[in-house]
CSV table of N, CA and C in Angstrom, one decimal:
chain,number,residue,atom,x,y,z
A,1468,UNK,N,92.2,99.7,119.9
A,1468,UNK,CA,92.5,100.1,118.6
A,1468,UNK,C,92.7,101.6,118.5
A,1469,UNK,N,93.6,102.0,117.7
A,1469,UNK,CA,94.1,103.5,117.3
A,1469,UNK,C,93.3,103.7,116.3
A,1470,UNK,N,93.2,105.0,116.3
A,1470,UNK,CA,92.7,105.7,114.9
A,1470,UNK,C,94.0,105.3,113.8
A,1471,UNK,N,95.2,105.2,113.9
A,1471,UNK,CA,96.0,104.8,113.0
A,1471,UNK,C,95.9,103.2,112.9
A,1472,UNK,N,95.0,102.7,112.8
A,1472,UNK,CA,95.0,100.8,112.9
A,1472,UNK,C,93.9,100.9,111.9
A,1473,UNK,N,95.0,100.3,110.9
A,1473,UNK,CA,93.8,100.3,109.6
A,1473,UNK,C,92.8,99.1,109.4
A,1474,UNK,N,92.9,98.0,110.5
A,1474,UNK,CA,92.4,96.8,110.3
A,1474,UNK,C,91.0,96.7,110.2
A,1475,UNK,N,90.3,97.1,110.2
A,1475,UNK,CA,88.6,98.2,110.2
A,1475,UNK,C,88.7,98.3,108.4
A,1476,UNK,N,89.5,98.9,108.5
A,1476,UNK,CA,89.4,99.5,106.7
A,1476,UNK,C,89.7,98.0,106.3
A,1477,UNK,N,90.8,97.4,106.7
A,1477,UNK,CA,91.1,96.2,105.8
A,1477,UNK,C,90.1,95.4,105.5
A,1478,UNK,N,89.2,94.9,106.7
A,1478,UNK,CA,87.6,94.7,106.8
A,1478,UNK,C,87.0,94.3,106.1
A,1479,UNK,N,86.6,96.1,106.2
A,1479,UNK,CA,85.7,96.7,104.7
A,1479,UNK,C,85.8,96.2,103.3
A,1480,UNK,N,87.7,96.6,103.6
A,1480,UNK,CA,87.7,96.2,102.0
A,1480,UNK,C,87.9,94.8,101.7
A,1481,UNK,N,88.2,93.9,102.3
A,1481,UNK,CA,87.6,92.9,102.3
A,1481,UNK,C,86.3,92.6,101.8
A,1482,UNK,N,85.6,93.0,101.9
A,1482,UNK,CA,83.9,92.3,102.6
A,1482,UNK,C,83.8,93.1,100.8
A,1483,UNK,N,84.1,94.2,100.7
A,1483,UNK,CA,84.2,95.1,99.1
A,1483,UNK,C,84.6,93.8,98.2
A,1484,UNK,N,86.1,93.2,98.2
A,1484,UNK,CA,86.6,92.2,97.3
A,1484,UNK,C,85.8,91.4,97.4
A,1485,UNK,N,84.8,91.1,98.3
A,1485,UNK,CA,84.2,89.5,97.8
A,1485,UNK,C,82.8,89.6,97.4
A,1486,UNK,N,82.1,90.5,97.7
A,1486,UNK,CA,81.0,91.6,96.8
A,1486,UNK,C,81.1,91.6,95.7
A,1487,UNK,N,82.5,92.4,95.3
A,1487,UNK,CA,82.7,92.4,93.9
A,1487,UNK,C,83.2,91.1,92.9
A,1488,UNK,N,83.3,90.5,94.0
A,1488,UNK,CA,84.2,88.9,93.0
A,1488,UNK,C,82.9,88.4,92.8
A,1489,UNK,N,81.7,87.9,93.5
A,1489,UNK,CA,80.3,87.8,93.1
A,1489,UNK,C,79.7,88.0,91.8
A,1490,UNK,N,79.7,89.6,92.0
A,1490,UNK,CA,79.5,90.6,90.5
A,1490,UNK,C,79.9,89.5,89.5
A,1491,UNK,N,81.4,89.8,89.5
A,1491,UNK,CA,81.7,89.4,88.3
A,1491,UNK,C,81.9,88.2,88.2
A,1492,UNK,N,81.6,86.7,88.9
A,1492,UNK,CA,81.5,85.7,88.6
A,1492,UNK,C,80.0,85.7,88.0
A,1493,UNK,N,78.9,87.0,88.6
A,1493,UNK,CA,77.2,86.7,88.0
A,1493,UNK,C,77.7,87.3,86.0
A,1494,UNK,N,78.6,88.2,86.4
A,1494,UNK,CA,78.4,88.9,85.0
A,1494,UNK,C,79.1,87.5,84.0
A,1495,UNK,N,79.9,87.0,84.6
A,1495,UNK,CA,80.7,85.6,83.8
A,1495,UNK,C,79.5,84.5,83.2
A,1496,UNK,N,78.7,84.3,84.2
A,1496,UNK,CA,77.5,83.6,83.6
A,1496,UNK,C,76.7,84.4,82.6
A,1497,UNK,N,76.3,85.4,83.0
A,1497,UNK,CA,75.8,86.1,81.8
A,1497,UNK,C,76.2,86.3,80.9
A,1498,UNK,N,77.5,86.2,80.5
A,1498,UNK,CA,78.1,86.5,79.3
A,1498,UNK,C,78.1,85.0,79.2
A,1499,UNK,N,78.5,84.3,79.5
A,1499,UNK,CA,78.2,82.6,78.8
A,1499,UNK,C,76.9,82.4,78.3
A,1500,UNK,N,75.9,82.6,78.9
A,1500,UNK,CA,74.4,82.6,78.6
A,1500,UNK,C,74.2,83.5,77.3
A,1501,UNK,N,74.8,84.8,77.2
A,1501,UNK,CA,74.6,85.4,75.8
A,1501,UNK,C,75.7,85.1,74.6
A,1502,UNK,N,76.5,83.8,74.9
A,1502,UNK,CA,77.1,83.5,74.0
A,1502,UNK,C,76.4,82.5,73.3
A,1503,UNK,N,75.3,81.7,73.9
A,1503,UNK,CA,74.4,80.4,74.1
A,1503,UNK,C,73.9,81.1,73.2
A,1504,UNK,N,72.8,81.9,73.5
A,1504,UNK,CA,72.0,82.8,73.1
A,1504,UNK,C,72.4,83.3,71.3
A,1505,UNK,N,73.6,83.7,71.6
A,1505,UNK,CA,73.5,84.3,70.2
A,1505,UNK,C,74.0,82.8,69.0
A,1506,UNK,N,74.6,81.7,69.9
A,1506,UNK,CA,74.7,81.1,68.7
A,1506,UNK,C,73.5,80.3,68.3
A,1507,UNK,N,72.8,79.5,69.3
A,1507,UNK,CA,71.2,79.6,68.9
A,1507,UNK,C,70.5,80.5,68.4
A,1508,UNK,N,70.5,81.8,68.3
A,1508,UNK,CA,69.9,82.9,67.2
A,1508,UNK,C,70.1,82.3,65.8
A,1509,UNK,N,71.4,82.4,65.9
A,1509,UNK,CA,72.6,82.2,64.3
A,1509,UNK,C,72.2,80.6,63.9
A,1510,UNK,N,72.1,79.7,64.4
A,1510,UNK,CA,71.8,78.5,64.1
A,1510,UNK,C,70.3,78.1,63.6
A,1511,UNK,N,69.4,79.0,64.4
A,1511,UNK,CA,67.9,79.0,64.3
A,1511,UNK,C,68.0,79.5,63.0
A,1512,UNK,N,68.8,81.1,62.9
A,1512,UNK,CA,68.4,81.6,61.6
A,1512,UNK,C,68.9,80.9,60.4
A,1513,UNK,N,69.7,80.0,60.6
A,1513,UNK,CA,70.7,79.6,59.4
A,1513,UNK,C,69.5,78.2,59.2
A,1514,UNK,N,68.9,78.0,60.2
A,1514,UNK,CA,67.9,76.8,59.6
A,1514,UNK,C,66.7,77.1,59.4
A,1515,UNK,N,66.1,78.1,59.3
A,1515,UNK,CA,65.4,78.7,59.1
A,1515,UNK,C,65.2,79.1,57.2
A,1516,UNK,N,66.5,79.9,57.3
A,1516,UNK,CA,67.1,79.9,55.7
A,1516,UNK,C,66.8,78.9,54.9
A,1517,UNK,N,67.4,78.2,55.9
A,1517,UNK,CA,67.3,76.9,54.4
A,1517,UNK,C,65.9,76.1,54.8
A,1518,UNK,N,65.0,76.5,55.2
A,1518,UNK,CA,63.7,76.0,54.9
A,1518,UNK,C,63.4,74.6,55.9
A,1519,UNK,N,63.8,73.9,56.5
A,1519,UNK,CA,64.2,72.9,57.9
A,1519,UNK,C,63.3,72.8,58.6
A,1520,UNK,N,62.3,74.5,59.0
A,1520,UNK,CA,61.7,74.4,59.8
A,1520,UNK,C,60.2,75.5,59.1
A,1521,UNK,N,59.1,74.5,58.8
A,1521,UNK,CA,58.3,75.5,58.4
A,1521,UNK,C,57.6,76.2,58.6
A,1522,UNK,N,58.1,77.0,59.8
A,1522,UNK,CA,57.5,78.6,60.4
A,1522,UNK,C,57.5,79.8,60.0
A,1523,UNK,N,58.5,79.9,59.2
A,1523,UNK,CA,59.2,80.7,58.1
A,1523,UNK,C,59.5,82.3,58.9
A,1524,UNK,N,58.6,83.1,58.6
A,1524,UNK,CA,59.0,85.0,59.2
A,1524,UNK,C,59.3,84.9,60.5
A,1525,UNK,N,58.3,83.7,61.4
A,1525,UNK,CA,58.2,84.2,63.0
A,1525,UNK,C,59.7,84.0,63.0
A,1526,UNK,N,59.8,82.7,63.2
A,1526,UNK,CA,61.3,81.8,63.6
A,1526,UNK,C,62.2,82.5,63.2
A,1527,UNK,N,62.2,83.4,61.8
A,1527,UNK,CA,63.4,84.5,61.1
A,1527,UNK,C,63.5,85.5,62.1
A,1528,UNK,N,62.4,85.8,62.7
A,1528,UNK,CA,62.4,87.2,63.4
A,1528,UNK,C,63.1,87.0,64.6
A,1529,UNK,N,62.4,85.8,64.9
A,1529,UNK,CA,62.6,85.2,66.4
A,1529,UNK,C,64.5,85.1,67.0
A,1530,UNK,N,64.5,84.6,66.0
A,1530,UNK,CA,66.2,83.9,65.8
A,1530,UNK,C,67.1,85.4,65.5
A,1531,UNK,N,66.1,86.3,64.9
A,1531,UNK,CA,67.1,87.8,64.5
A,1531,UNK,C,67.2,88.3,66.5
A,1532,UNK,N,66.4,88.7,66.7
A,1532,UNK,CA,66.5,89.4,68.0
A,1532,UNK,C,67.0,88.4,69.3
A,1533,UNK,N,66.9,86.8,68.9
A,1533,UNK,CA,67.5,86.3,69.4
A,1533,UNK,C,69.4,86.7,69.6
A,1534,UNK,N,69.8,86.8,68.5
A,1534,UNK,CA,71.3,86.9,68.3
A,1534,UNK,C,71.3,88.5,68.7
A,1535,UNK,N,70.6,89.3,68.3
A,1535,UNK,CA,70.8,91.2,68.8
A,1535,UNK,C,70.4,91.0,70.5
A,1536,UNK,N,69.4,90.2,70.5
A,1536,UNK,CA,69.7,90.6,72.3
A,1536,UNK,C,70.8,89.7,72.8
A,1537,UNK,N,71.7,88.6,72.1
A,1537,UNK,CA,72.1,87.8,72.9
A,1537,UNK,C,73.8,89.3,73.0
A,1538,UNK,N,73.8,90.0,71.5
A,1538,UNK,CA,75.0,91.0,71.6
A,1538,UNK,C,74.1,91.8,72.5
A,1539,UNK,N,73.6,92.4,72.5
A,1539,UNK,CA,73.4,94.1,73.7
A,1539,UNK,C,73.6,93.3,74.8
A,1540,UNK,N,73.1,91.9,75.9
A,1540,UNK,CA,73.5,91.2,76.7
A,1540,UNK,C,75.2,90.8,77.3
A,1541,UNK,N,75.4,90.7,76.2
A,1541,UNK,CA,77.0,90.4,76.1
A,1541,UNK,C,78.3,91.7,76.3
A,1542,UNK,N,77.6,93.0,75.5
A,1542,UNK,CA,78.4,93.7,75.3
A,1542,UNK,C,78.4,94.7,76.8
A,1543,UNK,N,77.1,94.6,77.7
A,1543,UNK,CA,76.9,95.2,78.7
A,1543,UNK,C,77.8,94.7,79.5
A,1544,UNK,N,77.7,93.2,79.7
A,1544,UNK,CA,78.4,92.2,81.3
A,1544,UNK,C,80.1,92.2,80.5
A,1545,UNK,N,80.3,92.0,79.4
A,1545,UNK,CA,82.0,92.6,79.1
A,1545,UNK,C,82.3,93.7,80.2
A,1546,UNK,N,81.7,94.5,79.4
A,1546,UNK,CA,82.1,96.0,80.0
A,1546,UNK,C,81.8,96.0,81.4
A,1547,UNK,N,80.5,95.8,82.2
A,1547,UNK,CA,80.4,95.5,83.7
A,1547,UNK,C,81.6,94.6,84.1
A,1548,UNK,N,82.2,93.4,84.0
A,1548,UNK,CA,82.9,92.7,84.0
A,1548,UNK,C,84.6,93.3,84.2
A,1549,UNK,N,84.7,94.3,82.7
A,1549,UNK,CA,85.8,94.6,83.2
A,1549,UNK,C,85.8,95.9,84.1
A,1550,UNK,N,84.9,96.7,84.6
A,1550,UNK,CA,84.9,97.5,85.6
A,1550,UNK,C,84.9,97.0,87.0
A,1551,UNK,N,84.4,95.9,87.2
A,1551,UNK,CA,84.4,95.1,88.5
A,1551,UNK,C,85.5,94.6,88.5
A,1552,UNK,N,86.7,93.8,87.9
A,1552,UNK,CA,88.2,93.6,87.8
A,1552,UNK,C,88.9,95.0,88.1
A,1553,UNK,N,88.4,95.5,87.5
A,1553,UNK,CA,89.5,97.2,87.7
A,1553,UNK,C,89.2,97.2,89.4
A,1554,UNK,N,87.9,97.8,89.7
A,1554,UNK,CA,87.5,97.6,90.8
A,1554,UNK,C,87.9,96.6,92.1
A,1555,UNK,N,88.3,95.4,91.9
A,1555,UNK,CA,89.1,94.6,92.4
A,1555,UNK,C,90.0,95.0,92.4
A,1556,UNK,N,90.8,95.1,92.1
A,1556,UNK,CA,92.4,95.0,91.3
A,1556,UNK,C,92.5,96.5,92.3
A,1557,UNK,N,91.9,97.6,92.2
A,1557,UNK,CA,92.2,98.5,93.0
A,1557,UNK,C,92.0,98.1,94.7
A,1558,UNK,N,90.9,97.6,94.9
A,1558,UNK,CA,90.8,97.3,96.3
A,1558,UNK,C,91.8,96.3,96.5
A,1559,UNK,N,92.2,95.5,95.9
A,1559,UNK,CA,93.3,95.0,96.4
A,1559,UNK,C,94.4,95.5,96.5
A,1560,UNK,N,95.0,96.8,95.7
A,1560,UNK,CA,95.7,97.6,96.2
A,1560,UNK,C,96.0,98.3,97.2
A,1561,UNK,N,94.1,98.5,97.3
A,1561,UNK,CA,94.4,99.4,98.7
A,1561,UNK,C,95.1,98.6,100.3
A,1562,UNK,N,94.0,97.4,99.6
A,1562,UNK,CA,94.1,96.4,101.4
A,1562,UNK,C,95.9,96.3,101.5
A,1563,UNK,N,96.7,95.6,100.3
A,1563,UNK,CA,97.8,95.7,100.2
A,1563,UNK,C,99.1,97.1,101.0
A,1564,UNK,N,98.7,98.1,100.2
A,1564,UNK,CA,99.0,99.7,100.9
A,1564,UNK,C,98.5,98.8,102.2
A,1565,UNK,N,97.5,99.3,102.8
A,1565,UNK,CA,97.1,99.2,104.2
A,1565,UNK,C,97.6,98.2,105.2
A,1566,UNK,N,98.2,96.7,104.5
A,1566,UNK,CA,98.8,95.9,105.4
A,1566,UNK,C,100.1,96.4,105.2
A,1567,UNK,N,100.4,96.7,104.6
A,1567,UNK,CA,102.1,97.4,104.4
A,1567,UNK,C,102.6,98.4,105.7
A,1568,UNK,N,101.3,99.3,106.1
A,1568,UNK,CA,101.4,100.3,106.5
A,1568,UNK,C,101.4,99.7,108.2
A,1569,UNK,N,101.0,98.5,108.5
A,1569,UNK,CA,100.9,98.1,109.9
A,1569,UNK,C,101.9,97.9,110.1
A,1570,UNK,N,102.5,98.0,111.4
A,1570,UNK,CA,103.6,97.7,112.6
A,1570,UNK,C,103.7,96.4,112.9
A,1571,UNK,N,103.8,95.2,112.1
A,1571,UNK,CA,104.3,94.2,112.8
A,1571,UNK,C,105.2,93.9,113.4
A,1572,UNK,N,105.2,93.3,114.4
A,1572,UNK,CA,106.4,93.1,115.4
A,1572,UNK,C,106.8,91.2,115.5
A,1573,UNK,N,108.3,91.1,116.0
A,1573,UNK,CA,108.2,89.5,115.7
A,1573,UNK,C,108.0,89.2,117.2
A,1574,UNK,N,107.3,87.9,117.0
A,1574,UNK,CA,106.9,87.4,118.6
A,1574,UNK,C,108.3,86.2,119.2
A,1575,UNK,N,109.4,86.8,119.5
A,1575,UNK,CA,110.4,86.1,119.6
A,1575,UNK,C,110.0,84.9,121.3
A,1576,UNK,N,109.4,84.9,121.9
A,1576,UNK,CA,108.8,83.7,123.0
A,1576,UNK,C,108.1,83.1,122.2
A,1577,UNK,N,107.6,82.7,121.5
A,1577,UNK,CA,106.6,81.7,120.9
A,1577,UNK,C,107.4,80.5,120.8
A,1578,UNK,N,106.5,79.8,121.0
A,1578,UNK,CA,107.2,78.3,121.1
A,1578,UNK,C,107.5,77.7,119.6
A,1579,UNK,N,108.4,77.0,119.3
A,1579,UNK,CA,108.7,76.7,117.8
A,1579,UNK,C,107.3,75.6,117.4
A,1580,UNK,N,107.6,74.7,117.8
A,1580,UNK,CA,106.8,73.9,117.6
A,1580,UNK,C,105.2,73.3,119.0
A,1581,UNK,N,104.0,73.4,118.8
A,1581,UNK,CA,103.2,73.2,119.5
A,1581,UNK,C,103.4,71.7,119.4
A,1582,UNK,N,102.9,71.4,120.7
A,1582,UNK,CA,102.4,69.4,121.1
A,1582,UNK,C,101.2,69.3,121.5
């Protein structure tokens, strides 16, 4: 291998794209889970309201911070989510650049078809 043989780097970034495709398949669940989350808040509180369930303040309270943490949960893995796509999306630019940049040659003796 040359110092100009980027296949080392391609690698890396490899091994980088599938790291990061992880991330954001974990942040995908999380944001499904704080969608769960908030409409169970919203549902708890709306039956709550109308009297359904007679626990009355806890269950109100309960169901409030239910739906506010299921948003601060949600709005965090968005934004994580789309930084790890950017972050993709760039590494796959680079590996791209970097295969571009190799010297392939065609292997004209190869046999057409193996038996």
């Amino acid at each position: 291998m040359t110092e100009d043989d980027p296949t080392d780097e391609i690698s890396d970034i490899e091994d980088r794209i599938e790291a990061l495709a992880e991330v954001a398949e974990r942040c995908r669940k999380y944001i499904l889970a704080s969608k769960i989350a908030i409409g169970a808040g919203a549902a708890l509180l709306l039956v709550t309201i109308l009297g359904l369930i007679g626990t009355g303040q806890t269950a109100a309270l309960g169901s409030i911070a239910l739906v506010l943490g299921g948003i601060v949960s949600l709005g965090s893995n968005v934004s994580t989510l789309r930084q790890t796509d950017d972050a993709i999306r760039a590494a796959e630019a680079r590996r791209a650049a970097l295969i571009g940049r190799i010297d392939l040659r065609l292997v004209a003796d190869a046999p057409l078809k193996l038996v």
